[in-house]
Tab-separated table of C-alpha atoms in Angstrom:
chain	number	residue	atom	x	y	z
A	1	UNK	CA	-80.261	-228.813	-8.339
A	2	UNK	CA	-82.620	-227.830	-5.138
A	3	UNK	CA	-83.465	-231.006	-2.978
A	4	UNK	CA	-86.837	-229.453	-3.655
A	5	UNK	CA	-88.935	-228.333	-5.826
A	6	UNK	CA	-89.348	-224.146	-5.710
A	7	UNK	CA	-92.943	-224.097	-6.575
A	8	UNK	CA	-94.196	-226.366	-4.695
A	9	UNK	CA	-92.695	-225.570	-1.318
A	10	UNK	CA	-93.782	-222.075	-1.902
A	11	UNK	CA	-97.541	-223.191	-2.157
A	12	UNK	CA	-96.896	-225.265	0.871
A	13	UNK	CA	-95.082	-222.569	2.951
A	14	UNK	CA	-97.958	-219.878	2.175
A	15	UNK	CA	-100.622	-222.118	3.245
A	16	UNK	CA	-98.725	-221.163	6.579
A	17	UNK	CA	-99.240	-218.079	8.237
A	18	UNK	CA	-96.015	-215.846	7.895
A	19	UNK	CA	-94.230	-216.351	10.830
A	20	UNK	CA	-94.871	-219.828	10.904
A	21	UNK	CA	-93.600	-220.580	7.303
A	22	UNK	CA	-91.006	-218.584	8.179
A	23	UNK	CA	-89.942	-220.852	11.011
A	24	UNK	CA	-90.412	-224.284	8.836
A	25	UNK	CA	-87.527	-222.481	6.540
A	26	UNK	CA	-85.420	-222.766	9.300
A	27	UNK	CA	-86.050	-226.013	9.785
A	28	UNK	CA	-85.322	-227.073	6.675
A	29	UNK	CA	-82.448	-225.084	6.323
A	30	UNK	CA	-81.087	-226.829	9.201
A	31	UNK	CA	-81.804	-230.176	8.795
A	32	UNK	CA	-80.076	-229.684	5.026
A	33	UNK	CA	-83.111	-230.021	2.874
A	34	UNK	CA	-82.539	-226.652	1.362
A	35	UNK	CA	-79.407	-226.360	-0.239
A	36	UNK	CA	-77.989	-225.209	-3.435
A	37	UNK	CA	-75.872	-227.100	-5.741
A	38	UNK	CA	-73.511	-225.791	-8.763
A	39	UNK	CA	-73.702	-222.261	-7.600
A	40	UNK	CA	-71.743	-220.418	-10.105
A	41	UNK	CA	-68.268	-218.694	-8.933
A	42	UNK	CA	-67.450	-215.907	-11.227
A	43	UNK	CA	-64.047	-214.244	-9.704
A	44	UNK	CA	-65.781	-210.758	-11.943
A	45	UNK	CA	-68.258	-210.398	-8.832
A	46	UNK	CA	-65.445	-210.765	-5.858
A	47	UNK	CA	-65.624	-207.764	-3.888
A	48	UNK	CA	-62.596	-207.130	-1.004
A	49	UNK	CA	-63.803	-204.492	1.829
A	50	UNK	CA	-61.816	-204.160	5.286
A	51	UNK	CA	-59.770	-207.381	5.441
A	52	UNK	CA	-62.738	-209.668	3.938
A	53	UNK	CA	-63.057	-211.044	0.541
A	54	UNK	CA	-66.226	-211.409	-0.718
A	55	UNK	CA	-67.122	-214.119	-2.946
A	56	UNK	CA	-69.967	-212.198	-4.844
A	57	UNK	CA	-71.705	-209.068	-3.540
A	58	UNK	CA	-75.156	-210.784	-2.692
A	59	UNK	CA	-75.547	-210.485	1.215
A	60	UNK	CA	-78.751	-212.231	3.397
A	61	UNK	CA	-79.883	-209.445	5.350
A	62	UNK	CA	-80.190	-209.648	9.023
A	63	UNK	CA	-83.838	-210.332	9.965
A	64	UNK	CA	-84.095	-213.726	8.360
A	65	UNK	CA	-81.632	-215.745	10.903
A	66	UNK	CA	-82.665	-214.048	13.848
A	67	UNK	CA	-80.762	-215.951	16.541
A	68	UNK	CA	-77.901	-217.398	14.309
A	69	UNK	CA	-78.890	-220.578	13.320
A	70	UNK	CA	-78.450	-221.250	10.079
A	71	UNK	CA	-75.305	-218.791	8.462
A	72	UNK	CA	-73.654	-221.429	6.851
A	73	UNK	CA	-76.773	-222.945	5.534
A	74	UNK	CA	-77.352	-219.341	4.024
A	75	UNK	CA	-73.763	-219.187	2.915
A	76	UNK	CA	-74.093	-223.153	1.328
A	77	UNK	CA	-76.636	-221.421	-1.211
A	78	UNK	CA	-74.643	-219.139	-2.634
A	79	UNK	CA	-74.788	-215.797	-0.689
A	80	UNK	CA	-71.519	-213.954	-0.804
A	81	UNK	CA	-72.287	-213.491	3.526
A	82	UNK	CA	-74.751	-213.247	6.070
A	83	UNK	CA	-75.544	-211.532	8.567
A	84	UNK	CA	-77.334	-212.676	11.671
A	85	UNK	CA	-79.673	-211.091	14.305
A	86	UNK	CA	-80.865	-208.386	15.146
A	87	UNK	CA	-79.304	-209.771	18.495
A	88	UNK	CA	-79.875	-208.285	22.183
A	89	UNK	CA	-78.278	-208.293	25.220
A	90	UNK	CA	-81.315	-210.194	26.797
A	91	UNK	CA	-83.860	-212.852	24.917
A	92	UNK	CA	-87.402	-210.588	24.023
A	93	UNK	CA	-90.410	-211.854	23.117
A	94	UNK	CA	-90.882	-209.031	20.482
A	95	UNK	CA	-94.489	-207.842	19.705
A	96	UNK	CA	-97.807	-209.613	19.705
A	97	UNK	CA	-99.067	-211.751	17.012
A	98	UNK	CA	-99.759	-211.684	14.648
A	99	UNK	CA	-96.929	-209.031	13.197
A	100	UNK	CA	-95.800	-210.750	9.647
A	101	UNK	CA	-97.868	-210.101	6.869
A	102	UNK	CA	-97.716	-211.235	3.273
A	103	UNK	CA	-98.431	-208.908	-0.036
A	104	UNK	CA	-98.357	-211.528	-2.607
A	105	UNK	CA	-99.633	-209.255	-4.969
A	106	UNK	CA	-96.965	-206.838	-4.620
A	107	UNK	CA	-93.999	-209.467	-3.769
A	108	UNK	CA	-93.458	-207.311	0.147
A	109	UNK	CA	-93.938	-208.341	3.414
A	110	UNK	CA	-95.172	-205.683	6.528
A	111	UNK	CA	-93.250	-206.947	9.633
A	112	UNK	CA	-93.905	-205.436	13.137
A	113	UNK	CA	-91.589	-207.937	14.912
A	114	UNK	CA	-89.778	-205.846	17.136
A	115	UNK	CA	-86.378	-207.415	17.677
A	116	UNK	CA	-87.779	-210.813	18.844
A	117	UNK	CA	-84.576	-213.195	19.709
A	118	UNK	CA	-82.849	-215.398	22.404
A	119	UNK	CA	-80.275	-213.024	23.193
A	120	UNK	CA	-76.467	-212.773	23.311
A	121	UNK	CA	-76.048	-215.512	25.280
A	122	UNK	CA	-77.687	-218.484	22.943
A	123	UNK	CA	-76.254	-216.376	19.410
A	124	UNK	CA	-72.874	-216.883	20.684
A	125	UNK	CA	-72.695	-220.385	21.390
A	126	UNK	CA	-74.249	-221.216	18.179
A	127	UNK	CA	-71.329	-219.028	16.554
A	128	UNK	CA	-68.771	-220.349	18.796
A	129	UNK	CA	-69.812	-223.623	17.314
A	130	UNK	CA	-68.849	-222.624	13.589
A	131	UNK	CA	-65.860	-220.931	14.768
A	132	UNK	CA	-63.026	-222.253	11.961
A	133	UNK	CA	-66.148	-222.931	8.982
A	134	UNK	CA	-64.828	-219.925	6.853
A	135	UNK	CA	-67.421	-217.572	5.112
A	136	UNK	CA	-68.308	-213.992	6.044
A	137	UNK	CA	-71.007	-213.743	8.908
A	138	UNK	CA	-71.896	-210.258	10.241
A	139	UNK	CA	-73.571	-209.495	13.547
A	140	UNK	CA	-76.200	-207.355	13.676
A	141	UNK	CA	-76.861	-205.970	17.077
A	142	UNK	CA	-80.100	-203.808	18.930
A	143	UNK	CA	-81.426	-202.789	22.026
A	144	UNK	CA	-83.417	-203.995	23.920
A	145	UNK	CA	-87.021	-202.503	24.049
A	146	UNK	CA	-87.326	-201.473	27.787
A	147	UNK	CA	-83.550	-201.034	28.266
A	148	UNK	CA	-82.517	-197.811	30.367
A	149	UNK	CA	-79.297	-197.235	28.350
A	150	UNK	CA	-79.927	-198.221	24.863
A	151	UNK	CA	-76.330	-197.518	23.534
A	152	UNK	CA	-74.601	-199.291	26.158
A	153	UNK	CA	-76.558	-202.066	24.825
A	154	UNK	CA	-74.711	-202.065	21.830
A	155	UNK	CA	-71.280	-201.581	23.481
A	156	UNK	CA	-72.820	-205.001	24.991
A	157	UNK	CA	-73.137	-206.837	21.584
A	158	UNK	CA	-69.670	-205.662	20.607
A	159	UNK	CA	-68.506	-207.132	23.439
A	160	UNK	CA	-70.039	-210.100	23.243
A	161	UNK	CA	-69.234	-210.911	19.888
A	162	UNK	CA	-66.076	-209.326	18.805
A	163	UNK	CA	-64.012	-212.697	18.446
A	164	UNK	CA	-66.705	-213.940	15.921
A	165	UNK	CA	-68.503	-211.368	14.255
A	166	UNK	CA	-66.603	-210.540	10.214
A	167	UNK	CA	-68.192	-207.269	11.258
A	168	UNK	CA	-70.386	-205.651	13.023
A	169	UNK	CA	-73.956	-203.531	12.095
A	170	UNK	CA	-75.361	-201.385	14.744
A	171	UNK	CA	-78.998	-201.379	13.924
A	172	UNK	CA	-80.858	-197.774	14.594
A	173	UNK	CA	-83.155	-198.269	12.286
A	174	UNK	CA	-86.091	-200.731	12.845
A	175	UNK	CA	-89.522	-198.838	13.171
A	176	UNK	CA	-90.972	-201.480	15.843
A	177	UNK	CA	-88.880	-200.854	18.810
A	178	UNK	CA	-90.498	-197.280	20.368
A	179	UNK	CA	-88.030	-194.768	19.836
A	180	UNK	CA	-85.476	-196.803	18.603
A	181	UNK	CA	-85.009	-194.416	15.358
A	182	UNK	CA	-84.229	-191.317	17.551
A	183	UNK	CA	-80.827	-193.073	17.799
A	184	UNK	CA	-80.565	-191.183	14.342
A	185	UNK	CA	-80.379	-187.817	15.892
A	186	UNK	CA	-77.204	-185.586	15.515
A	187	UNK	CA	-76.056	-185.725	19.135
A	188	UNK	CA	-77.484	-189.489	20.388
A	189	UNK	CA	-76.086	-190.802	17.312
A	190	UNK	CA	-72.555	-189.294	18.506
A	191	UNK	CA	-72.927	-190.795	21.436
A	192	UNK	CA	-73.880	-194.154	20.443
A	193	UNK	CA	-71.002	-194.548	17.862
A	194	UNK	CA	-68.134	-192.696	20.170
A	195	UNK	CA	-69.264	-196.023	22.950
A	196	UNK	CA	-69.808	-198.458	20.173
A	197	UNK	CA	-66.610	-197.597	18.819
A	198	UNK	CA	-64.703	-197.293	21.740
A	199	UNK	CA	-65.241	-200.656	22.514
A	200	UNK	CA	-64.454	-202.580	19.266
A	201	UNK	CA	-61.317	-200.378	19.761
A	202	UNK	CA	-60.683	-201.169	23.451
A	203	UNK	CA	-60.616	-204.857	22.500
A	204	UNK	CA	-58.452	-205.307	19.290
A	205	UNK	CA	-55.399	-206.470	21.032
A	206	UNK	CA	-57.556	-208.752	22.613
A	207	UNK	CA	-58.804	-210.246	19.687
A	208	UNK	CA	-56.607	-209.444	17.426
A	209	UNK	CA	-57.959	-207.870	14.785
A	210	UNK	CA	-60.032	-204.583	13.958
A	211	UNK	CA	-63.515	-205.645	13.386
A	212	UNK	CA	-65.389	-202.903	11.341
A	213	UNK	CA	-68.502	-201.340	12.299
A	214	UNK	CA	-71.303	-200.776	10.377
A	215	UNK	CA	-74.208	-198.322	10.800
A	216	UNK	CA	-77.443	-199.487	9.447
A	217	UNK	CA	-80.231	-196.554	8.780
A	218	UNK	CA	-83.523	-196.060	7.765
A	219	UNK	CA	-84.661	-194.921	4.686
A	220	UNK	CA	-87.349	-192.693	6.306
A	221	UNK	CA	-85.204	-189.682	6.687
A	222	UNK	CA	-85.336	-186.301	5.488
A	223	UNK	CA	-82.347	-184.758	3.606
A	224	UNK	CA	-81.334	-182.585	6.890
A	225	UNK	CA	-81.592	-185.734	8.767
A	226	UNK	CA	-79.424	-187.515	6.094
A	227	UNK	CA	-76.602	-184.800	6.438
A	228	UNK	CA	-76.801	-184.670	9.799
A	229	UNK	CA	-75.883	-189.018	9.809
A	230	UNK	CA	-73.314	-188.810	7.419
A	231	UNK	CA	-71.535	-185.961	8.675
A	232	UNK	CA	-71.688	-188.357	12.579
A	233	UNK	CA	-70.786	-190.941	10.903
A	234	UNK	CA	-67.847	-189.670	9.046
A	235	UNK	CA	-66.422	-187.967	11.992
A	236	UNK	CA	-66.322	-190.857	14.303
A	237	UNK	CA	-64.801	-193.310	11.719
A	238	UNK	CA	-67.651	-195.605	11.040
A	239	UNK	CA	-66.436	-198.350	8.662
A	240	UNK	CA	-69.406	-198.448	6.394
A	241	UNK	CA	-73.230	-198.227	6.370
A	242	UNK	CA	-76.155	-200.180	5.639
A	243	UNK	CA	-79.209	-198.147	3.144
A	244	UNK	CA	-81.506	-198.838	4.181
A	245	UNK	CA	-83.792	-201.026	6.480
A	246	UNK	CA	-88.027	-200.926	5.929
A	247	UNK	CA	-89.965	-198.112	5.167
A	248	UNK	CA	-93.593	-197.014	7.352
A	249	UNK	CA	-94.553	-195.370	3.927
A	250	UNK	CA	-97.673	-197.208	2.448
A	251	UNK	CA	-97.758	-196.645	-1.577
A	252	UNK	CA	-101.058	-195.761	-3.431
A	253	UNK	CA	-100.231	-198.457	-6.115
A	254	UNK	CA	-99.924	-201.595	-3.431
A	255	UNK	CA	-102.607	-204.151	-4.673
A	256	UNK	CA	-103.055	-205.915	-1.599
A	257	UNK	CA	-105.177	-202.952	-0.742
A	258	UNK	CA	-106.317	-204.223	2.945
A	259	UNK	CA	-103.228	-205.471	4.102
A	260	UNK	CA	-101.408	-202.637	3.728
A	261	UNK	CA	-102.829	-200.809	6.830
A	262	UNK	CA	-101.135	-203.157	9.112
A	263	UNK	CA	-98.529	-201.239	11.218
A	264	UNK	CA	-94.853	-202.271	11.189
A	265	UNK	CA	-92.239	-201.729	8.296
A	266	UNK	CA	-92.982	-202.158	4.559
A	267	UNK	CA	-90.040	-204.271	2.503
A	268	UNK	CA	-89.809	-205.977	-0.896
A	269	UNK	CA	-90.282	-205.061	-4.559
A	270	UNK	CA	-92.456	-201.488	-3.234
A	271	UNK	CA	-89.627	-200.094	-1.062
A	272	UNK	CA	-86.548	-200.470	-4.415
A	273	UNK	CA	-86.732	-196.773	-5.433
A	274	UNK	CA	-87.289	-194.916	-2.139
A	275	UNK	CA	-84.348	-196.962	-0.629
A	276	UNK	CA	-82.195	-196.648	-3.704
A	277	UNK	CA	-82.598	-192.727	-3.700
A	278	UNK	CA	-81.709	-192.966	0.143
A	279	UNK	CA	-78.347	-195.066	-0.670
A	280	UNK	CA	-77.580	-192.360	-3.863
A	281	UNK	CA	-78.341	-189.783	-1.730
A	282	UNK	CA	-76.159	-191.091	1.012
A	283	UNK	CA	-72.946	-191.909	-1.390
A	284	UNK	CA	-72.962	-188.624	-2.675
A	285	UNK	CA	-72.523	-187.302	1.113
A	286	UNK	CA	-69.666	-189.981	2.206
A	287	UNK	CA	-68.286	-189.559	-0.697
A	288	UNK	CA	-66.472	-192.631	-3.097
A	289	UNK	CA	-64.462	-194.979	-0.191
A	290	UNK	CA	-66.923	-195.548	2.151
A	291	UNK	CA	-68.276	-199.096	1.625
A	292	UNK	CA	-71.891	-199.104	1.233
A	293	UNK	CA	-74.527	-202.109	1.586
A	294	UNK	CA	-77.661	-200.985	-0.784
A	295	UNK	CA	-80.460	-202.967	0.554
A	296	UNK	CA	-84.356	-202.721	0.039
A	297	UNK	CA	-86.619	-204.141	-2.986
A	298	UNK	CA	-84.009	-206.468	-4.442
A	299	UNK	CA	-85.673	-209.759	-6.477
A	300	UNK	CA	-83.187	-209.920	-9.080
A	301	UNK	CA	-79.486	-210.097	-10.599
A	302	UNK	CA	-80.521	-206.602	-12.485
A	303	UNK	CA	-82.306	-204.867	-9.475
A	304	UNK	CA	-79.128	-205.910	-7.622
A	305	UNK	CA	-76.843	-204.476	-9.790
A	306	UNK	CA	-78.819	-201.077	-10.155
A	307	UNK	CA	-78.155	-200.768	-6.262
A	308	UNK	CA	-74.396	-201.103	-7.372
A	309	UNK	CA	-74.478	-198.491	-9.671
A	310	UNK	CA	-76.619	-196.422	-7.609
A	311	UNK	CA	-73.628	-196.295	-5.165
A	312	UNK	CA	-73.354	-199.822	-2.996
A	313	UNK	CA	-70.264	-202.224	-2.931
A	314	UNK	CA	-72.325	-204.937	-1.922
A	315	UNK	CA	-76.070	-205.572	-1.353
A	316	UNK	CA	-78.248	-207.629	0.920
A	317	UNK	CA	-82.299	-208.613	0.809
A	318	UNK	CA	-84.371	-210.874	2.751
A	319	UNK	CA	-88.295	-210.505	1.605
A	320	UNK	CA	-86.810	-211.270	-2.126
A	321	UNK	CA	-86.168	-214.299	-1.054
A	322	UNK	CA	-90.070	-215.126	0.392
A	323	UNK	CA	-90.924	-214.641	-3.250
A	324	UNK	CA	-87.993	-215.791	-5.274
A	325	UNK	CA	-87.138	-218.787	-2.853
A	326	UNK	CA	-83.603	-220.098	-2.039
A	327	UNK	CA	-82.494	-221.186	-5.549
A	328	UNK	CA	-82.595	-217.422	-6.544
A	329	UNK	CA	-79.304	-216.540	-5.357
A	330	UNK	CA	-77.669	-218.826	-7.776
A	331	UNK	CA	-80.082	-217.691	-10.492
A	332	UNK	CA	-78.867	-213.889	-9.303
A	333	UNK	CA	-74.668	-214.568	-9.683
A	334	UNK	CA	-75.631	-216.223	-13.412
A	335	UNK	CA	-77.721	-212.985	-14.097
A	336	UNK	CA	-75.142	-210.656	-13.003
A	337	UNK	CA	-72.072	-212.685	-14.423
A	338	UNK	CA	-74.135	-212.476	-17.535
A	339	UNK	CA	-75.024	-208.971	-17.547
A	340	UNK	CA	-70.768	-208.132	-17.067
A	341	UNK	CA	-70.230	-210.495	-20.051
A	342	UNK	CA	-72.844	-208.609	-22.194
A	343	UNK	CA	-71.123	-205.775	-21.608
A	344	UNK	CA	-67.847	-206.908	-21.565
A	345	UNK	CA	-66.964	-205.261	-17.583
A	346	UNK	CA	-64.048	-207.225	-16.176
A	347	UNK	CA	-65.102	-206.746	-12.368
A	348	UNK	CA	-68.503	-205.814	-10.440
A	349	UNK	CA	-66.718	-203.100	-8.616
A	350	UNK	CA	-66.227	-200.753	-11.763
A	351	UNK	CA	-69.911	-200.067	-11.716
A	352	UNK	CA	-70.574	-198.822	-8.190
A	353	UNK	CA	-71.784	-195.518	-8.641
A	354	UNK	CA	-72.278	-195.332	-12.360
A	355	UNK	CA	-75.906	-193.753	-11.643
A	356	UNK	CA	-75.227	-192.217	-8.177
A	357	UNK	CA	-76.046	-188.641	-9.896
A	358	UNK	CA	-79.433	-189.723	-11.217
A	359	UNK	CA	-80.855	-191.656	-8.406
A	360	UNK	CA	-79.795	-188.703	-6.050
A	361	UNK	CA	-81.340	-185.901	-8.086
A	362	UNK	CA	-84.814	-187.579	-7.180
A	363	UNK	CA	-86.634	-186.753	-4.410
A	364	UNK	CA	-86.671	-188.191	-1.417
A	365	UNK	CA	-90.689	-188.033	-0.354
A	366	UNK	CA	-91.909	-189.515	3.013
A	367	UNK	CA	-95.175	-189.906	3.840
């Protein structure tokens, strides 16, 4: 059972603007009164990638636990990992306020946030802290916003985190940092992986183990962009990739009709299709062993498991969660564990890609 009750904390924690509410999770999170108890284990939905066994496939997306303070709170309800961050190499403020905004209506959130954390420095002493708790914590690392040399900030968060991260994402793909996305391009997007990988490779004897790097992408991309990120990404060795992060897209069909011309990124329950077309669309270009996190518009054990046969290994979501609250991850495993048995599939992993060919034969539109 959860210490409390899922309705009523909602009510409370939307009486609060976003940001705030988003804070008092934290809190609570922290100081243990959100936790989840009997979460189901169900050895159909382990999932091994790189030298990591998942327990299940459901992943808290970075964005939630921006300066690592609360993974194995995350972990304790039932989420197969989590990642932390985005993390820079120096603490930033991120954008004015307000830049979280709530569409009930719809079940999404509009952040304009713009990579607002302590830095490397706080991240890793918090991690260092946990070092020896067990459970899979990524780090998700960024530049910072007036940094001369944005990619040797990432060689920076490798660095600074190779002996703790269970891997790494390199995140290119927030809207709200200026000209962050441009990492995406053919030749910048060389660069930044032949440095970021360079380093996690410089340090494995070091460390002592191969920490794999994951690139984490927008879903705003054309299909000529799309080859041209798969076919970098393939030829440096990337380990896996993240599809996708928000979208700046703004659908006709949003109810919350004057909240949706705030600026920033656009995620929950609006963004599923666009960013499950991306991941198809992306599968079909790495082809079948590249792991692939589907994220983007997942509420549910059946939305998560349509990003699985659309072409991911495992998935992640964060806004969900705003709307679902923290007993939904448990409620997810029972819903997928239940789904397998229905169908009588002996192991989550035999369905990735089952609809890769359908979802990719859509369009990918952008506004």
């Amino acid at each position: 059972m959860m210490v409390w009750n899922q309705s009523l904390a909602q009510k409370l924690l939307f009486s609060f603007a976003p940001e705030n509410a988003h804070g008092l999770a934290i809190a609570a999170l922290k100081m243990g009164i959100v936790k989840g108890d009997d979460i189901p284990q169900d050895e159909r939905l382990k999932v091994r990638l790189w030298d990591l066994d998942f327990p299940n496939p459901l992943g808290m997306a970075a964005g939630f636990d921006k300066n690592a303070e609360v993974p194995d709170s995350l972990l304790g309800l039932g989420f197969g990992f989590a990642e932390v961050g985005t993390l820079t190499p120096l603490a930033q403020p991120g954008n004015p306020k307000p830049r979280m905004f709530r569409l009930a209506k719809d079940e999404a959130v509009i952040n304009r946030l713009g990579f607002n954390n302590e830095g490397h420095m706080p991240a890793r002493r918090r991690l260092e802290q946990r070092k020896g708790n067990g459970g899979i914590v990524g780090v998700n690392v960024g530049a910072n916003k007036d940094s001369d040399d944005r990619a040797g900030d990432y060689v920076k968060g490798i660095e600074a985190f190779a002996d703790l991260a269970s891997y790494f994402t390199i995140n290119i793909s927030s809207p709200n940092t200026p000209g962050l996305r441009d990492l995406q391009a053919r030749d910048a997007l060389d660069d930044l992986l032949a440095r970021s990988l360079g380093k996690r490779d410089e340090i494995i004897g070091k460390i002592g183990r191969r920490v794999p790097v994951l690139l984490k992408i927008a879903p705003d991309v054309d299909e000529f962009g799309l080859d041209d990120i798969c076919s970098v990404a393939i030829a440096r060795g990337i380990d896996g990739m993240i599809v996708s992060n928000t979208t700046l897209d703004r659908y006709d069909n949003l109810k919350e009709s004057t909240k949706k011309s705030e600026a920033g990124g656009l995620s929950g329950k609006p963004l599923f299709e666009k960013s499950t077309i991306a991941l198809a669309k992306t599968r079909q270009r790495v082809g079948a062993d590249m792991p692939l996190i589907g994220v983007g518009g997942i509420h549910d054990g059946k939305s998560a498991m349509e990003k699985i046969r659309a072409g991911a290994n495992l998935v992640q979501f964060y806004s969900g969660m705003v709307y679902g609250g923290p007993g939904m991850v448990g409620q997810m495993i029972k819903e997928m564990g239940d789904a397998l048995t229905t169908t009588d599939v002996q192991s989550i992993g035999s369905l990735i890609g089952q609809s890769t060919k359908e979802w990719a034969a859509k369009e990918l539109i952008n506004d």
